[in-house]
Coordinates of C-alpha atoms in Angstrom, one line a residue:
Chain F
M1 CA 24.0 -42.4 -12.7
G2 CA 20.9 -41.6 -10.7
V3 CA 20.4 -41.3 -7.0
H4 CA 19.1 -44.8 -6.7
D5 CA 22.0 -46.2 -8.6
A6 CA 24.4 -44.4 -6.4
R7 CA 22.7 -45.8 -3.3
A8 CA 22.8 -49.3 -4.7
T9 CA 26.4 -49.3 -5.8
F10 CA 28.0 -47.8 -2.7
H11 CA 29.8 -50.7 -1.1
F12 CA 32.4 -51.4 1.5
Q13 CA 35.3 -51.0 -1.0
E14 CA 34.4 -47.3 -1.8
S15 CA 33.9 -46.7 1.9
A16 CA 37.3 -48.1 2.7
V17 CA 39.0 -46.0 0.0
I18 CA 37.4 -42.8 1.3
E19 CA 38.4 -43.7 4.9
A20 CA 42.1 -44.5 3.9
A21 CA 42.5 -41.3 1.9
L22 CA 41.0 -39.1 4.6
F23 CA 43.0 -40.8 7.3
V24 CA 46.3 -40.0 5.4
I25 CA 45.1 -36.4 4.8
A26 CA 44.2 -36.0 8.5
L27 CA 47.7 -37.3 9.6
G28 CA 49.3 -34.9 7.1
V29 CA 47.3 -31.8 8.2
F30 CA 48.0 -32.6 11.8
L31 CA 51.7 -32.8 11.0
L32 CA 51.5 -29.3 9.6
L33 CA 49.9 -28.1 12.8
L34 CA 52.7 -29.6 14.9
I35 CA 55.4 -28.1 12.7
G36 CA 53.7 -24.7 13.1
V37 CA 53.5 -24.9 16.9
S38 CA 57.0 -26.3 17.3
R39 CA 58.4 -23.3 15.4
D40 CA 56.4 -20.8 17.5
G41 CA 58.6 -18.4 19.3
R42 CA 61.7 -19.3 17.2
N43 CA 60.6 -18.2 13.8
E44 CA 57.9 -15.8 12.8
R45 CA 57.2 -18.0 9.8
A46 CA 55.6 -20.4 12.2
S47 CA 52.4 -18.5 12.1
R48 CA 52.0 -18.8 8.3
G49 CA 49.8 -21.5 6.8
L50 CA 47.4 -23.5 8.9
L51 CA 48.0 -21.5 12.1
A52 CA 47.7 -18.1 10.5
Y53 CA 44.8 -16.2 12.0
R54 CA 43.1 -12.9 11.7
E55 CA 43.7 -10.4 14.5
E56 CA 40.3 -8.9 14.1
R57 CA 36.9 -9.8 12.8
R58 CA 36.5 -10.1 9.1
D59 CA 34.3 -7.2 8.3
P60 CA 32.8 -6.1 4.9
K61 CA 33.6 -2.5 5.8
D62 CA 37.4 -3.4 5.8
R63 CA 37.1 -4.6 2.3
K64 CA 35.2 -1.5 1.2
A65 CA 38.0 0.6 2.7
G66 CA 40.5 -1.3 0.7
S67 CA 42.4 -2.9 3.6
G68 CA 41.2 -6.4 2.4
K69 CA 42.1 -8.2 5.6
G70 CA 41.4 -7.6 9.2
G71 CA 45.1 -7.9 10.1
R72 CA 47.4 -10.9 10.3
H73 CA 49.3 -12.5 13.0
A74 CA 53.0 -11.9 12.5
Chain J
M24 CA 49.6 -50.3 4.5
R25 CA 47.7 -47.8 6.7
D26 CA 49.8 -49.0 9.6
L27 CA 53.0 -48.3 7.7
V28 CA 51.8 -44.8 6.9
M29 CA 50.9 -44.3 10.6
L30 CA 54.4 -45.5 11.6
G31 CA 55.9 -43.1 9.2
F32 CA 53.9 -40.2 10.6
L33 CA 54.7 -41.3 14.2
M34 CA 58.4 -41.0 13.4
L35 CA 57.8 -37.4 12.4
Y36 CA 55.4 -36.6 15.3
V37 CA 57.7 -37.9 18.1
P38 CA 60.7 -35.6 17.6
L39 CA 58.3 -32.6 17.3
A40 CA 56.6 -33.7 20.6
L41 CA 60.0 -34.0 22.3
R42 CA 61.1 -30.7 21.0
S43 CA 58.0 -28.8 22.1
A44 CA 55.8 -29.8 25.1
F45 CA 52.9 -28.0 23.5
A46 CA 53.2 -30.1 20.3
G47 CA 53.1 -33.2 22.6
Y48 CA 50.1 -31.8 24.4
L49 CA 48.2 -31.3 21.1
L50 CA 49.1 -34.8 20.1
W51 CA 47.8 -36.1 23.4
G52 CA 44.5 -34.5 22.9
W53 CA 44.2 -35.3 19.2
A54 CA 45.0 -39.0 19.7
G55 CA 42.3 -39.3 22.3
L56 CA 39.6 -37.5 20.4
M57 CA 40.3 -38.9 17.0
S58 CA 40.8 -42.4 18.5
V59 CA 43.6 -43.2 16.0
S60 CA 43.8 -46.9 16.8
A61 CA 40.1 -47.4 15.7
Y62 CA 41.2 -46.7 12.1
L63 CA 44.1 -49.1 12.2
Y64 CA 43.8 -52.8 11.6
G65 CA 47.4 -54.1 11.8
F66 CA 50.5 -54.0 14.0
M67 CA 49.9 -50.3 15.0
A68 CA 46.3 -50.8 16.2
G69 CA 47.2 -51.9 19.7
L70 CA 49.4 -48.9 20.7
P71 CA 47.9 -46.8 23.5
Y72 CA 48.5 -43.5 21.6
S73 CA 47.0 -41.1 24.2
Q74 CA 49.2 -42.6 27.0
V75 CA 52.3 -42.5 24.8
F76 CA 51.8 -38.9 23.8
A77 CA 51.0 -37.9 27.4
L78 CA 54.3 -39.4 28.5
L79 CA 56.1 -37.6 25.7
T80 CA 54.6 -34.3 26.8
L81 CA 55.7 -34.9 30.4
T82 CA 59.2 -35.9 29.2
S83 CA 59.4 -32.8 27.0
L84 CA 58.4 -30.7 30.0
L85 CA 61.2 -32.2 32.1
L86 CA 63.8 -32.0 29.3
W87 CA 63.3 -28.5 27.9
R88 CA 62.2 -25.2 29.3
D89 CA 59.3 -23.9 27.3
Q90 CA 59.7 -20.2 27.1
Q91 CA 56.0 -19.6 26.8
M92 CA 54.9 -21.9 29.6
Y93 CA 53.5 -20.8 32.9
P94 CA 54.1 -22.6 36.2
F95 CA 51.3 -24.9 37.4
S96 CA 48.6 -23.0 39.3
I97 CA 45.1 -23.6 40.6
N98 CA 42.3 -21.8 38.9
R99 CA 38.5 -21.8 39.6
T100 CA 37.6 -24.2 36.9
L101 CA 40.3 -26.7 37.9
T102 CA 39.1 -26.4 41.5
W103 CA 35.6 -27.4 40.5
M104 CA 36.9 -30.2 38.3
G105 CA 39.1 -31.5 41.2
I106 CA 36.2 -31.5 43.6
F107 CA 34.0 -33.3 41.0
L108 CA 36.8 -35.9 40.4
A109 CA 37.3 -36.4 44.1
H110 CA 33.6 -37.0 44.5
G111 CA 33.7 -39.4 41.6
L112 CA 36.5 -41.3 43.3
M113 CA 34.4 -41.7 46.5
A114 CA 31.4 -42.8 44.4
A115 CA 33.6 -45.4 42.6
I116 CA 35.0 -46.7 45.9
L117 CA 31.5 -46.9 47.5
A118 CA 29.8 -48.2 44.4
Y119 CA 27.6 -51.3 44.2
P120 CA 29.7 -54.4 43.7
D121 CA 30.5 -55.8 40.2
L122 CA 29.7 -52.7 38.2
E123 CA 31.2 -53.5 34.8
R124 CA 32.4 -50.0 33.9
N125 CA 32.8 -48.3 37.3
W126 CA 36.6 -47.9 37.3
E127 CA 36.9 -47.6 33.5
L128 CA 34.6 -44.5 33.5
F129 CA 36.3 -43.0 36.6
G130 CA 39.7 -43.6 34.8
N131 CA 38.4 -41.8 31.7
L132 CA 37.2 -38.9 33.7
A133 CA 40.5 -38.7 35.6
K134 CA 42.5 -38.7 32.4
T135 CA 40.3 -36.0 30.9
I136 CA 40.7 -33.8 34.0
L137 CA 44.5 -34.5 34.0
F138 CA 44.6 -33.3 30.4
C139 CA 42.7 -30.2 31.4
A140 CA 45.0 -29.5 34.3
F141 CA 47.9 -29.0 32.0
M142 CA 46.0 -26.6 29.7
P143 CA 46.6 -23.3 31.7
M144 CA 50.3 -24.1 31.8
L145 CA 50.8 -24.7 28.1
V146 CA 48.0 -22.8 26.3
T147 CA 49.3 -19.4 27.2
N148 CA 48.7 -17.1 24.2
R149 CA 46.5 -16.4 21.3
L150 CA 48.4 -18.6 18.9
R151 CA 48.3 -21.5 21.2
V152 CA 44.5 -21.0 21.8
H153 CA 44.1 -21.0 18.1
A154 CA 46.2 -24.1 17.7
M155 CA 44.2 -25.8 20.5
V156 CA 40.9 -25.0 18.6
I157 CA 42.4 -26.4 15.4
M158 CA 43.5 -29.6 17.2
L159 CA 39.9 -30.1 18.6
A160 CA 38.4 -29.4 15.2
L161 CA 40.7 -31.7 13.3
A162 CA 40.4 -34.5 15.7
V163 CA 36.6 -34.6 15.9
S164 CA 35.7 -33.4 12.4
F165 CA 37.7 -36.2 10.9
H166 CA 34.8 -38.5 11.8
G167 CA 32.3 -36.0 10.5
A168 CA 34.1 -35.4 7.2
L169 CA 34.5 -39.2 6.7
D170 CA 30.8 -39.9 7.3
G171 CA 29.8 -36.8 5.3
L172 CA 31.8 -38.0 2.3
K173 CA 30.3 -41.5 2.6
F174 CA 26.8 -39.9 2.8
I175 CA 27.4 -38.0 -0.4
A176 CA 29.0 -41.0 -2.2
S177 CA 26.1 -43.2 -1.3
A178 CA 23.6 -40.5 -2.3
G179 CA 22.2 -40.4 1.3
S180 CA 21.9 -44.1 2.1
H181 CA 25.0 -44.2 4.4
N182 CA 24.1 -44.9 8.0
A183 CA 26.7 -43.2 10.2
R184 CA 27.5 -45.1 13.3
G185 CA 30.9 -43.8 14.3
I186 CA 33.4 -45.8 16.2
E187 CA 32.8 -47.9 19.3
K188 CA 34.3 -45.3 21.7
F189 CA 31.6 -42.8 20.9
G190 CA 28.7 -45.1 21.8
D191 CA 25.5 -45.3 19.7
N192 CA 24.4 -43.1 16.8
N193 CA 22.9 -40.5 19.2
Q194 CA 26.0 -40.0 21.2
Y195 CA 28.1 -39.9 18.0
A196 CA 25.8 -37.2 16.6
L197 CA 26.2 -35.1 19.8
I198 CA 30.0 -35.3 19.4
L199 CA 29.8 -34.2 15.8
L200 CA 27.4 -31.4 16.7
M201 CA 29.8 -30.0 19.3
V202 CA 32.6 -29.5 16.8
I203 CA 30.5 -27.5 14.3
P204 CA 30.8 -24.2 16.3
L205 CA 34.6 -24.6 16.5
L206 CA 34.8 -25.1 12.7
I207 CA 32.6 -22.0 12.2
Y208 CA 35.0 -20.0 14.3
L209 CA 38.0 -21.3 12.3
F210 CA 36.2 -20.5 9.1
R211 CA 35.8 -16.9 10.3
Y212 CA 39.3 -16.4 11.7
S213 CA 41.7 -18.4 9.6
D214 CA 43.7 -16.1 7.4
K215 CA 44.5 -18.1 4.3
W216 CA 41.6 -18.6 2.0
F217 CA 42.2 -22.3 1.4
I218 CA 42.3 -23.0 5.1
R219 CA 39.1 -21.0 5.6
W220 CA 37.3 -22.9 2.9
G221 CA 38.7 -26.2 4.1
F222 CA 37.1 -25.5 7.5
G223 CA 33.9 -24.2 5.7
G224 CA 33.6 -27.4 3.6
T225 CA 34.2 -29.5 6.8
V226 CA 31.2 -27.7 8.4
L227 CA 29.0 -28.9 5.5
L228 CA 30.3 -32.5 5.6
T229 CA 29.9 -32.6 9.4
V230 CA 26.3 -31.4 9.1
L231 CA 25.6 -34.2 6.6
S232 CA 27.3 -36.7 8.9
V233 CA 24.9 -35.6 11.7
V234 CA 22.0 -36.2 9.3
A235 CA 23.5 -39.6 8.4
T236 CA 23.4 -40.7 12.1
H237 CA 19.5 -40.7 11.8
S238 CA 19.5 -39.3 15.3
R239 CA 16.3 -37.3 16.2
G240 CA 18.0 -35.6 19.1
A241 CA 20.7 -34.4 16.8
L242 CA 18.1 -32.7 14.6
V243 CA 16.9 -30.8 17.7
G244 CA 20.6 -30.0 18.2
L245 CA 21.1 -28.7 14.7
F246 CA 18.0 -26.5 15.1
T247 CA 19.4 -25.2 18.4
L248 CA 22.7 -24.4 16.7
A249 CA 20.9 -22.6 13.8
I250 CA 19.0 -20.4 16.2
W251 CA 22.1 -19.5 18.1
I252 CA 24.0 -18.6 15.0
V253 CA 21.2 -16.4 13.8
I254 CA 20.8 -14.7 17.1
K255 CA 24.6 -14.1 17.7
G256 CA 25.5 -13.5 14.0
R257 CA 26.2 -10.1 12.5
H258 CA 24.4 -11.0 9.3
K259 CA 21.1 -12.3 10.5
L260 CA 19.3 -12.3 7.1
G261 CA 22.3 -14.1 5.4
G262 CA 22.4 -16.6 8.3
L263 CA 18.7 -17.3 7.8
V264 CA 19.1 -17.8 4.1
A265 CA 22.1 -20.1 4.6
I266 CA 20.2 -22.2 7.1
A267 CA 17.1 -22.4 4.9
L268 CA 19.3 -23.6 2.0
A269 CA 21.0 -26.2 4.2
A270 CA 17.6 -27.5 5.4
V271 CA 16.3 -27.8 1.8
L272 CA 19.6 -29.6 0.8
V273 CA 19.4 -32.0 3.7
T274 CA 15.7 -32.9 3.3
Q275 CA 16.3 -33.5 -0.5
L276 CA 19.4 -35.6 -0.1
A277 CA 18.2 -37.6 2.9
P278 CA 16.4 -40.9 2.1
D279 CA 12.7 -41.3 2.8
D280 CA 13.2 -43.4 6.0
W281 CA 15.2 -40.4 7.5
N282 CA 12.3 -38.0 6.9
E283 CA 9.8 -40.5 8.3
R284 CA 11.9 -41.0 11.4
M285 CA 12.3 -37.3 12.0
H286 CA 8.5 -36.9 11.8
T287 CA 8.2 -39.2 14.8
I288 CA 9.6 -36.4 17.0
Q289 CA 6.1 -35.0 17.2
Q290 CA 4.8 -38.3 18.8
A291 CA 7.3 -38.4 21.6
D292 CA 4.7 -39.1 24.3
E293 CA 3.6 -42.2 22.4
D294 CA 7.1 -43.4 21.5
A295 CA 8.3 -46.6 23.2
S296 CA 11.9 -45.3 23.0
F297 CA 11.0 -42.1 24.8
L298 CA 8.9 -43.9 27.5
G299 CA 11.9 -46.3 28.0
R300 CA 14.0 -43.3 28.7
V301 CA 11.6 -41.9 31.2
T302 CA 11.6 -45.3 33.0
A303 CA 15.5 -45.2 33.1
W304 CA 15.3 -41.6 34.6
K305 CA 12.9 -42.9 37.3
V306 CA 15.2 -45.7 38.2
S307 CA 18.3 -43.3 38.2
S308 CA 16.4 -40.9 40.5
A309 CA 15.4 -43.8 42.8
I310 CA 19.1 -44.7 43.2
A311 CA 19.9 -41.1 44.0
L312 CA 17.2 -40.8 46.6
Q313 CA 18.5 -44.0 48.3
H314 CA 22.2 -42.8 48.0
P315 CA 22.0 -39.0 47.8
V316 CA 25.7 -38.3 48.6
F317 CA 27.6 -40.7 46.5
G318 CA 25.0 -42.4 44.3
G319 CA 25.3 -46.0 43.1
G320 CA 28.7 -45.7 41.3
F321 CA 29.5 -45.2 37.6
R322 CA 26.9 -46.9 35.3
A323 CA 25.1 -48.4 38.3
L324 CA 21.9 -48.3 36.3
Q325 CA 23.3 -50.8 33.8
S326 CA 23.9 -53.5 36.5
D327 CA 21.2 -56.2 36.6
P328 CA 20.9 -56.4 40.4
V329 CA 20.8 -52.6 40.8
W330 CA 18.1 -52.3 38.1
I331 CA 16.0 -55.1 39.7
K332 CA 16.4 -53.5 43.1
F333 CA 15.3 -50.1 42.1
M334 CA 12.9 -51.0 39.2
A335 CA 9.8 -50.3 41.3
A336 CA 11.4 -48.0 44.0
P337 CA 10.0 -44.5 44.4
G338 CA 11.8 -41.9 42.2
L339 CA 11.4 -38.3 41.2
L340 CA 9.3 -38.8 38.1
D341 CA 6.6 -41.1 39.5
F342 CA 3.9 -38.7 38.3
I343 CA 4.6 -39.8 34.7
D344 CA 2.9 -43.1 33.9
T345 CA 5.3 -45.5 32.2
P346 CA 5.2 -49.3 31.7
L347 CA 7.4 -51.4 34.1
L348 CA 10.5 -52.1 32.0
N349 CA 11.5 -55.7 32.7
R350 CA 14.8 -55.7 30.9
T351 CA 18.2 -54.8 32.3
G352 CA 21.3 -53.0 31.0
V353 CA 19.4 -49.9 30.2
A354 CA 21.4 -46.6 29.7
A355 CA 20.4 -43.5 31.7
H356 CA 19.7 -41.5 28.5
S357 CA 20.3 -38.1 30.1
I358 CA 23.5 -36.5 31.4
W359 CA 21.5 -35.1 34.4
F360 CA 20.0 -38.4 35.4
E361 CA 23.2 -40.3 34.6
V362 CA 25.2 -38.2 37.1
M363 CA 22.3 -38.3 39.6
G364 CA 22.2 -42.1 39.6
D365 CA 26.0 -42.6 39.4
L366 CA 27.2 -39.9 41.8
G367 CA 24.1 -39.0 43.8
L368 CA 22.4 -35.7 44.2
V369 CA 25.6 -34.1 45.5
G370 CA 27.4 -35.3 42.4
L371 CA 24.7 -33.7 40.3
L372 CA 25.0 -30.4 42.1
L373 CA 28.8 -30.5 41.4
F374 CA 28.2 -31.3 37.8
V375 CA 25.7 -28.4 37.5
A376 CA 28.2 -26.1 39.3
L377 CA 30.9 -27.0 36.7
L378 CA 28.6 -26.0 33.9
V379 CA 27.4 -22.8 35.7
N380 CA 31.1 -22.0 36.3
A381 CA 31.7 -22.3 32.6
F382 CA 29.0 -19.7 31.8
V383 CA 30.2 -17.4 34.5
T384 CA 33.7 -17.6 32.9
W385 CA 32.1 -16.9 29.6
R386 CA 30.5 -13.7 31.0
E387 CA 33.9 -12.7 32.5
I388 CA 35.5 -13.1 29.1
M389 CA 32.8 -10.9 27.6
K390 CA 33.5 -8.2 30.2
L391 CA 37.3 -8.4 29.9
A392 CA 37.2 -8.4 26.1
R393 CA 34.8 -5.4 25.9
D394 CA 36.8 -3.5 28.5
G395 CA 39.9 -4.2 26.5
S396 CA 39.8 -3.1 22.8
S397 CA 38.7 -4.3 19.4
R398 CA 41.8 -6.6 19.4
F399 CA 39.8 -9.0 21.6
H400 CA 36.9 -9.6 19.2
W401 CA 38.3 -13.0 18.6
A402 CA 38.0 -13.9 22.3
I403 CA 34.3 -12.8 22.3
D404 CA 33.6 -14.8 19.1
L405 CA 35.5 -17.9 20.4
A406 CA 33.9 -17.7 23.8
D407 CA 30.5 -17.5 22.2
M408 CA 31.2 -20.6 20.1
L409 CA 32.5 -22.5 23.1
A410 CA 29.4 -21.5 25.0
V411 CA 27.2 -22.8 22.2
V412 CA 29.1 -26.1 22.4
L413 CA 28.1 -26.4 26.0
V414 CA 24.5 -25.4 25.2
L415 CA 24.3 -28.1 22.6
Y416 CA 25.8 -30.5 25.1
M417 CA 23.2 -29.6 27.7
V418 CA 20.2 -29.7 25.2
C419 CA 21.1 -32.9 23.4
G420 CA 22.7 -34.5 26.4
S421 CA 19.4 -34.2 28.2
L422 CA 18.3 -37.3 26.2
L423 CA 21.7 -39.1 26.2
S424 CA 24.2 -40.8 28.5
A425 CA 27.2 -38.5 27.8
A426 CA 28.2 -37.1 31.2
Y427 CA 31.8 -38.1 31.0
F428 CA 32.6 -37.2 27.4
E429 CA 36.0 -35.4 27.1
M430 CA 34.8 -32.5 24.9
P431 CA 32.7 -30.5 27.4
Y432 CA 35.4 -30.6 30.0
I433 CA 38.1 -29.5 27.5
V434 CA 35.8 -26.7 26.4
M435 CA 35.2 -25.6 30.0
M436 CA 39.0 -25.4 30.6
L437 CA 39.5 -23.6 27.3
L438 CA 37.1 -20.9 28.5
E439 CA 39.2 -20.5 31.6
V440 CA 42.4 -20.3 29.6
I441 CA 41.0 -17.6 27.4
K442 CA 39.9 -15.6 30.5
L443 CA 43.4 -16.0 32.1
H444 CA 45.0 -14.8 28.8
L445 CA 42.7 -11.8 28.6
R446 CA 43.5 -10.9 32.3
R447 CA 47.2 -10.9 31.5
E448 CA 46.7 -8.9 28.4
T449 CA 44.4 -6.3 29.9
V450 CA 46.3 -5.7 33.2
K451 CA 47.3 -2.1 33.3
P452 CA 50.9 -1.2 34.2
R453 CA 51.1 0.3 37.6
L454 CA 52.2 3.9 37.5
P455 CA 55.1 4.8 39.8
Q456 CA 53.9 6.7 42.9
T457 CA 55.0 10.3 43.2

């Protein structure tokens, strides 16, 4: 299917399906965030998953040195 | 069906919000920015989500003692916001009669500043700052990802308009632009590879959704963002290559009418839309000159009697020749002139002071983080990204009515919160006197 066909056949139905699917995904991802923060301070596992962040900048030098990651929140 | 799903998630959200005031606080911000009810069409559509989650947060604060919470205290940013809000209240009280959106906009501003007032109490450590950034990114980029996907599925013919709350396509594009720096920060600092690439993919979809708005101002904004990223980035050549690739992708995917519209940026001085904006700025400044302290009230410019009264009155831009615009209900089309007309010259000064304060806070963060150690690189990077959000707001907002959007105020307070966190972390223990 070419670009012009794709433009011509994109209708409300496809749009609604994308919207509904993304809406459910958004609700689910936000639930994960809430679960993470509600565990914060009680369980160190809270910081795993969506909330896990690097302590330091991701730097190519770190990878060369074999550390792989700049450090994790624990 | 979607309403049932929402109800199901709500039953999971509420206990979490009651258990943790911070979770409730995130829900409060998320519901407002994502505008959940705009995507529901059944029995769940009418629920005032922001108000419900705000009440849940307050209930949770009263019920449980949050170990990581700080008592309420006044900080510099909150002081400026409080003064600006008090000034807005006076402007709303003394406004021209029958302004349609006077109290609605004042109410929105008050709710935003109330939300910001809780931030220093609840966002008290790095994890919570990170969670706050994720909340902002998820709430706003939902709209961007949605329109980006539709843009791809329609091979570039989708015209993104956003939801009613965000206003027209230009205002919607500005909101989308402002979330891109936050997504880039999360791409850099998220630990799990799938989370990183999730945010990375959302950056691309959000850029496409900005293109899909057909906003010329947004193209200027994208250009501003690209320059900032290259200047501040550690991999300047890589950044330039990525931006060039993105530009090629966008111009190839976008339909012909988009390319034609973007080319009209060069003829701004002949463009009727631009000249209409200058006329609106003239009338806004005329209102401010007549009422320099409190202005005409929120959205005074859009009132028919006010427009007719000031249509030919002397303003600040009379040296620019524009046709007399004989229609009413015209938007201010600039954050600066919007505040000037609504809240007077004093209101504009306070608004500028708020923004200046944010950049002073940004500088303070830089100093504190550099005086600290390499463990505060995240604060430097995040403060940079928050600063670029404000730069985008000021650049693109110069041609849009967007003075009371939530996002810039939340960003200003987030900068304050980062500064307070760094101050606590960098304070040196006092040695006992001998």
